[in-house]
Coordinates of C-alpha atoms and ligand atoms in Angstrom, one line a residue:
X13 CA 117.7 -71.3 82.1
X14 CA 118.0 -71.5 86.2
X15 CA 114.6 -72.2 87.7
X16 CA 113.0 -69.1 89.2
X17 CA 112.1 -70.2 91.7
X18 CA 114.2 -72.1 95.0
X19 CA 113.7 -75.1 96.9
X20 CA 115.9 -73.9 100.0
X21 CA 116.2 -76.9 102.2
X22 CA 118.3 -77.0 105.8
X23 CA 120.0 -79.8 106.6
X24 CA 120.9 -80.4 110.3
X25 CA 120.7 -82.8 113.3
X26 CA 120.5 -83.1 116.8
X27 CA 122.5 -85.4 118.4
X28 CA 121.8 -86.3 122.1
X29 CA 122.1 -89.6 124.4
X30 CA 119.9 -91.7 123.3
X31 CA 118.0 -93.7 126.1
X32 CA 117.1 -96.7 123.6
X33 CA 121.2 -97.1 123.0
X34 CA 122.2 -97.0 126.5
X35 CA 122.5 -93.1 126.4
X36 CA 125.5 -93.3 123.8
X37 CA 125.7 -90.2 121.7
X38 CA 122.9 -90.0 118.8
X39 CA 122.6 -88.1 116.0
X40 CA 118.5 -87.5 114.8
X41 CA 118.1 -85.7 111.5
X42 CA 115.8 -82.9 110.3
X43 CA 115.6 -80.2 108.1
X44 CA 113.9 -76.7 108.0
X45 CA 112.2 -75.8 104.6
X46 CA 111.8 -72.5 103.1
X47 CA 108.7 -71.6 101.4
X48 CA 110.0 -70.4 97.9
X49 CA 106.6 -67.8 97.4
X50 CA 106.5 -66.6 101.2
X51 CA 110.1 -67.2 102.9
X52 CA 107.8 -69.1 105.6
X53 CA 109.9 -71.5 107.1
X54 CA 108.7 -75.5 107.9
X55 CA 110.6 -77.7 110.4
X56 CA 110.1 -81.2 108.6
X57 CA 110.9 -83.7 111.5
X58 CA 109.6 -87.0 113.5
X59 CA 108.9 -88.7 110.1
X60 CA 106.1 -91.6 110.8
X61 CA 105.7 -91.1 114.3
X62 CA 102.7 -89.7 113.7
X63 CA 99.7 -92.5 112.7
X64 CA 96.2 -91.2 112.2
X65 CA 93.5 -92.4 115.0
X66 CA 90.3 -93.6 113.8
X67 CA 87.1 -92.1 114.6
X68 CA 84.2 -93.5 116.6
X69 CA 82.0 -93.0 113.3
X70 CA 79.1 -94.9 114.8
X71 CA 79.1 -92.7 118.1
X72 CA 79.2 -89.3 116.6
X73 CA 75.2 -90.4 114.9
X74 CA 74.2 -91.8 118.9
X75 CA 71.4 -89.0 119.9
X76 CA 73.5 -88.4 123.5
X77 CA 76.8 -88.1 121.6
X78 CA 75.2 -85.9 118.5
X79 CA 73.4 -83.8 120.5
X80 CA 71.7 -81.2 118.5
X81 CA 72.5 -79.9 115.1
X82 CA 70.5 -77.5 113.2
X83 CA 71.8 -79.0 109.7
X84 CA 70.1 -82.4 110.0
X85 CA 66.1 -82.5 108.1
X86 CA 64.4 -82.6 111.0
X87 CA 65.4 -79.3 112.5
X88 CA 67.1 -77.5 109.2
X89 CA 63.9 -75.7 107.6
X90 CA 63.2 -74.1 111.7
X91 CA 66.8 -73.8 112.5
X92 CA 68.7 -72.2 110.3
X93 CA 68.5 -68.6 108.7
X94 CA 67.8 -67.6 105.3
X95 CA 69.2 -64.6 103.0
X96 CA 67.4 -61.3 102.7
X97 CA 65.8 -61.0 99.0
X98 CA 68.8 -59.0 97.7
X99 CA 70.9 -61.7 98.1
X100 CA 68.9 -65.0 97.3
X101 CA 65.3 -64.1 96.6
X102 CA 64.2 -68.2 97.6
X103 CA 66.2 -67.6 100.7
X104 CA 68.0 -70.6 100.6
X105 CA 69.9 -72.3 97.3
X106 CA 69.0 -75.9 97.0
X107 CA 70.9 -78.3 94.6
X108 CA 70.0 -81.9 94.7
X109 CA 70.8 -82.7 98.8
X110 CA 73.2 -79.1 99.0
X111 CA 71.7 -76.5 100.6
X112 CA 73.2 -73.2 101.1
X113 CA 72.2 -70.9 103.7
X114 CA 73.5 -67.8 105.9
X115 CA 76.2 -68.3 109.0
X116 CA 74.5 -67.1 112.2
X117 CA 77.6 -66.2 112.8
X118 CA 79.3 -64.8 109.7
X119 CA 82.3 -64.1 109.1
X120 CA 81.7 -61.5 106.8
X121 CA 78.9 -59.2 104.9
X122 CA 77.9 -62.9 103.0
X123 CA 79.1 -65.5 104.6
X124 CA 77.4 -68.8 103.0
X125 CA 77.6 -72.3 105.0
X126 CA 76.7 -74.8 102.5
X127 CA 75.6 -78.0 104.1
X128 CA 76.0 -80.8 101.4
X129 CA 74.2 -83.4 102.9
X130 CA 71.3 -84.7 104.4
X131 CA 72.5 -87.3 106.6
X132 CA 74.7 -86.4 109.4
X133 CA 77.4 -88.7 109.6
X134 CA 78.9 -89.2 106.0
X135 CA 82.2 -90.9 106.0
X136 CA 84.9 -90.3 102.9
X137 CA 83.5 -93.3 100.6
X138 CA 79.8 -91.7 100.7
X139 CA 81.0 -88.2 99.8
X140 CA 80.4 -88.8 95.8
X141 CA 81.1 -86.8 93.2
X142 CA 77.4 -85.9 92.9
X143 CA 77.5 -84.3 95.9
X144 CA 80.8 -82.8 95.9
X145 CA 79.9 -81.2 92.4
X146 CA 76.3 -79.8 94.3
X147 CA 78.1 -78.4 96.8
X148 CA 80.9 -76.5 94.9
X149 CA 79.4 -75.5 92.2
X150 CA 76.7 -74.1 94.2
X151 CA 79.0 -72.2 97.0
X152 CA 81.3 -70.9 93.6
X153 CA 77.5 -69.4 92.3
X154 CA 77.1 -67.9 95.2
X155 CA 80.6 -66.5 95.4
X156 CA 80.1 -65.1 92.2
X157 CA 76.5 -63.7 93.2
X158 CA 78.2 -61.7 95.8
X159 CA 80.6 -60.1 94.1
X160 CA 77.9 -58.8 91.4
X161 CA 76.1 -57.6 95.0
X162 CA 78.8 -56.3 96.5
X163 CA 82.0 -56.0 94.6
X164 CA 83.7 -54.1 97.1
X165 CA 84.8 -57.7 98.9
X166 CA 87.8 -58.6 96.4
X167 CA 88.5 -61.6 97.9
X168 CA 87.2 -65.3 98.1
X169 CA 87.1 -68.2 100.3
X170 CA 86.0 -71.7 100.6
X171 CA 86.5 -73.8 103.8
X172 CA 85.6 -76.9 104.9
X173 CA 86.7 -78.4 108.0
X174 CA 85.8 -81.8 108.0
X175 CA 85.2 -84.5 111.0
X176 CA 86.5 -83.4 114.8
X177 CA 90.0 -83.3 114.4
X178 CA 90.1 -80.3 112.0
X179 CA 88.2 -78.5 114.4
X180 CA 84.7 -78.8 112.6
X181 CA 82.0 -77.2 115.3
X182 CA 79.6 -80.1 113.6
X183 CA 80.2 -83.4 112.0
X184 CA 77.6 -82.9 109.6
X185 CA 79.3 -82.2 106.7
X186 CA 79.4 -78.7 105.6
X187 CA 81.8 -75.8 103.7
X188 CA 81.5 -72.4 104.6
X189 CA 81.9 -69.5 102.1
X190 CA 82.5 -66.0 101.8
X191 CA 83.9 -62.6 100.2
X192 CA 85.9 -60.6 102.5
X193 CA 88.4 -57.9 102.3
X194 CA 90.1 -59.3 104.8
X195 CA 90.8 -62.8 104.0
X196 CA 93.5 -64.1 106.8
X197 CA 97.3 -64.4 107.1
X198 CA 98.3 -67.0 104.9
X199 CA 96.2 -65.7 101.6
X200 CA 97.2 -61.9 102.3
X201 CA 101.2 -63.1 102.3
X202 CA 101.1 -65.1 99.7
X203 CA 98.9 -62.8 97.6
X204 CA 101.5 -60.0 98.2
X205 CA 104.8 -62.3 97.5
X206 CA 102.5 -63.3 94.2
X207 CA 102.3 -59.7 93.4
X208 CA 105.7 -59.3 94.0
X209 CA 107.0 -62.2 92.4
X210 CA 105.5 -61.4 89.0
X211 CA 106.8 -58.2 89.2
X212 CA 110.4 -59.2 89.8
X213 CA 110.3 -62.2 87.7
X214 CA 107.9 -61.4 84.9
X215 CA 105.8 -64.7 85.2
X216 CA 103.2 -66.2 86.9
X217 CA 104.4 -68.2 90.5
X218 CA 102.1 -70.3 89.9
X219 CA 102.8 -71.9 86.7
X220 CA 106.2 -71.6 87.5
X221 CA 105.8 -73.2 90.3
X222 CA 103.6 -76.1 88.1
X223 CA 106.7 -76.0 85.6
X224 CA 109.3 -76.3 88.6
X225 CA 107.2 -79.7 90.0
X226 CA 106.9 -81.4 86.7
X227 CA 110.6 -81.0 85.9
X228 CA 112.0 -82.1 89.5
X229 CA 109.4 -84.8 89.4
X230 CA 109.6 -85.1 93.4
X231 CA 106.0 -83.5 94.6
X232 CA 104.2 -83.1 90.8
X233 CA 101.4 -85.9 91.5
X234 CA 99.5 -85.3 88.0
X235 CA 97.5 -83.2 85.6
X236 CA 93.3 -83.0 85.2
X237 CA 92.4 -80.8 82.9
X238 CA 93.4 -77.5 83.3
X239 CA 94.4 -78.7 87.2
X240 CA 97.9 -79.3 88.8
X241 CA 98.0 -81.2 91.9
X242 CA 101.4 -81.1 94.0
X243 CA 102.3 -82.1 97.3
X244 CA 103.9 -79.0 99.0
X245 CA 107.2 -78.3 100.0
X246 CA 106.5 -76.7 102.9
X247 CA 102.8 -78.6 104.2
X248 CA 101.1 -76.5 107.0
X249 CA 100.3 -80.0 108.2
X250 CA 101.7 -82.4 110.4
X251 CA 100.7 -85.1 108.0
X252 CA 101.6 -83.0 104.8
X253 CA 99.7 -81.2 102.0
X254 CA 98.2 -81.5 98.7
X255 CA 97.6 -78.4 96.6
X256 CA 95.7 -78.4 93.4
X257 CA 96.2 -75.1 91.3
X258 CA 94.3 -73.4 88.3
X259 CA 97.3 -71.8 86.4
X260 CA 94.7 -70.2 84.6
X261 CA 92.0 -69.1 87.0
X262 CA 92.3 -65.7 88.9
X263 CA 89.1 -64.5 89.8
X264 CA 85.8 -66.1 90.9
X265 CA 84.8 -65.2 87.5
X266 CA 87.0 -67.6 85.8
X267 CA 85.9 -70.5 87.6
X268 CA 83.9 -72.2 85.3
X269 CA 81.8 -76.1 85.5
X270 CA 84.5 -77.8 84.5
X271 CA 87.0 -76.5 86.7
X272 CA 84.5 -77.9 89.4
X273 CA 84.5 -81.0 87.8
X274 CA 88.2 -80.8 87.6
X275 CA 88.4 -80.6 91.6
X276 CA 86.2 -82.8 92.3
X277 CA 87.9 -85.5 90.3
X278 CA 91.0 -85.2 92.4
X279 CA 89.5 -84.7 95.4
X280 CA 87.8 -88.0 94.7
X281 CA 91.2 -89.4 94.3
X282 CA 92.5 -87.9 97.3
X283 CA 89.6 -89.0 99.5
X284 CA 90.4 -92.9 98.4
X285 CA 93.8 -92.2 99.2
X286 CA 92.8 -91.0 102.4
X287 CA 90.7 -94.1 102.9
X288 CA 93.9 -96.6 102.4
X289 CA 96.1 -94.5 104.8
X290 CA 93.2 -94.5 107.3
X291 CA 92.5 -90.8 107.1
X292 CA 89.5 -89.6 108.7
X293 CA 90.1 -86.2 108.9
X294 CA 91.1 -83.1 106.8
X295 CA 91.0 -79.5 106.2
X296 CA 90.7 -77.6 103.1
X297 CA 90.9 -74.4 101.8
X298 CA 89.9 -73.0 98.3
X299 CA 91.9 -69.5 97.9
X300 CA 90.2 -67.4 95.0
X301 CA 91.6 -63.5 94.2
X302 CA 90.4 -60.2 92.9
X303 CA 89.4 -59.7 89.7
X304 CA 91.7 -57.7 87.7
X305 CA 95.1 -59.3 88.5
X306 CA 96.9 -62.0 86.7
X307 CA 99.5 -63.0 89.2
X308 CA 97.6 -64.7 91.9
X309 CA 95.9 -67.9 90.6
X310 CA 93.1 -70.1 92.0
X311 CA 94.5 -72.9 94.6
X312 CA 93.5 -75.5 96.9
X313 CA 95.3 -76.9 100.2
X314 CA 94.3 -79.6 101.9
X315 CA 95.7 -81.2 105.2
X316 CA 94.8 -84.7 106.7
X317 CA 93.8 -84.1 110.6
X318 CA 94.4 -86.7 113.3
X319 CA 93.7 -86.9 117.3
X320 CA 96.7 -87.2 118.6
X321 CA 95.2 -90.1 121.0
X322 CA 91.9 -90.9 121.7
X323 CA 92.4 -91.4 125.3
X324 CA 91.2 -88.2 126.2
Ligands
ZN404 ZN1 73.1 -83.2 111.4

């Protein structure tokens, strides 16, 4: 049976003269990918050029460089806000070292930051599974406490921008998380193309998607539990993508422990990855839809972020 879903890769090249082969003609490869759920389009080019810069670590905890940040002990209980008594009657949620408390500035009706640490600077190796597993499963209880408050915000979000280059306003690590009904470009289109798809094709994109991965065998990494994890075929970032989806989750509902434990395993996995290649830096996003629907399932992306220099 032909796969339902297309790969559609664009082979081409620019040739021009090349100033390293005394400006004799040159042909430079690249190709533009097509996104088989969205019809987005990728350009997949300058392969390598692009090394990750380290981070001055050891600055970012100097008091001058730090300045000040209402997450760390000494200023949290003051600083930061806590939720009305319809929402969290204690205020805050505490679990182990996470803490989860309101945005000042939200970005919806709940918006949750969830700051999952005490210290301030925490590179990759100290983020352990204990306090991954505090901090999602946590922000997922809240998630799910919102939409028993107000289930008129279908859908939900988890994101964690993480270290300087993925445009974190704080180093101290921290996820933000929220119920919307508006929950930005990229989960609206492929929400809709989701829709569509299972309409069209009678199946899930996801799992075909899953299916499609394992039997090409060129981005399917592996399997925990109920969790694929993929590299994508069109990354949105310079340094590509993982994805890890729940076939099988749709709502925040359906998100259960073990799916927490699930992520966090390969995230784990990721992050030690990240620590060979010299990663410092990522972005992540966990994309979770209404209830009701069975064509849109639970999925994570995460990016790797870089400086491009650190001379400036
Ligand atoms: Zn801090």
């Amino acid at each position: 049976m032909p796969s339902k879903i297309d790969f559609r890769i664009i082979e081409s090249e620019s040739t021009f003269l090349h100033p390293g082969k005394g400006f004799t003609p040159a042909a430079v490869q690249f190709q533009v990918r097509i996104d088989p759920l969205t019809g987005r389009t990728g350009h997949f080019s300058h392969f390598g050029a692009i090394k990750p810069q380290k981070l001055p670590m050891t600055d970012y905890g100097k008091p001058e460089i730090k300045g000040f940040c209402p997450f760390c002990l000494e200023r949290r209980d003051k600083a930061t806000p806590k939720f009305t008594t319809e929402v969290l009657p204690e205020g805050r949620a505490v679990k182990n070292e996470a803490v989860l408390i309101p945005n000042l500035f939200p970005y919806d009706v709940h918006s949750g930051i969830m700051i999952m640490t005490d210290d301030h600077v925490v590179p990759l190796e100290r983020l352990t599974e204990g306090r991954l597993l505090d901090a999602f499963s946590l922000g997922i209880e809240f998630l799910k406490r919102i939409r028993i408050i107000n289930p008129g915000l279908p859908y939900c979000v988890m994101s964690w921008n993480y270290m300087p280059p993925s445009g974190g306003g704080l180093v101290h690590p921290h996820q933000q998380y929220f119920a919307t009904s508006f929950p930005g470009n990229q989960f609206v289109d492929e929400l809709k193309a989701s829709e569509e798809f299972c309409r069209t094709q009678d199946s899930n994109y996801w799992a075909e998607l899953i299916s499609e991965e394992q039997r090409q065998g060129q981005r399917y990494i592996g399997r925990i539990g109920s969790s694929h994890w993929i590299t994508s075929f069109v990354s949105l970032g310079i340094l590509g993508e993982i994805m890890c989806i729940f076939p099988d989750v749709f709502s925040v509902d359906d998100f259960t422990d073990e799916h927490a434990y699930e992520l966090v395993s390969g995230l784990l996995k990721i992050f030690q990855y990240y620590q060979s290649s010299e990663i410092y830096s990522f972005n992540a996003s966990l994309f979770i839809g209404p209830v009701g629907q069975r064509h849109f399932s639970c999925h994570l992306r995460i990016i790797p972020r870089t400086f491009l220099n650190m001379r400036d």
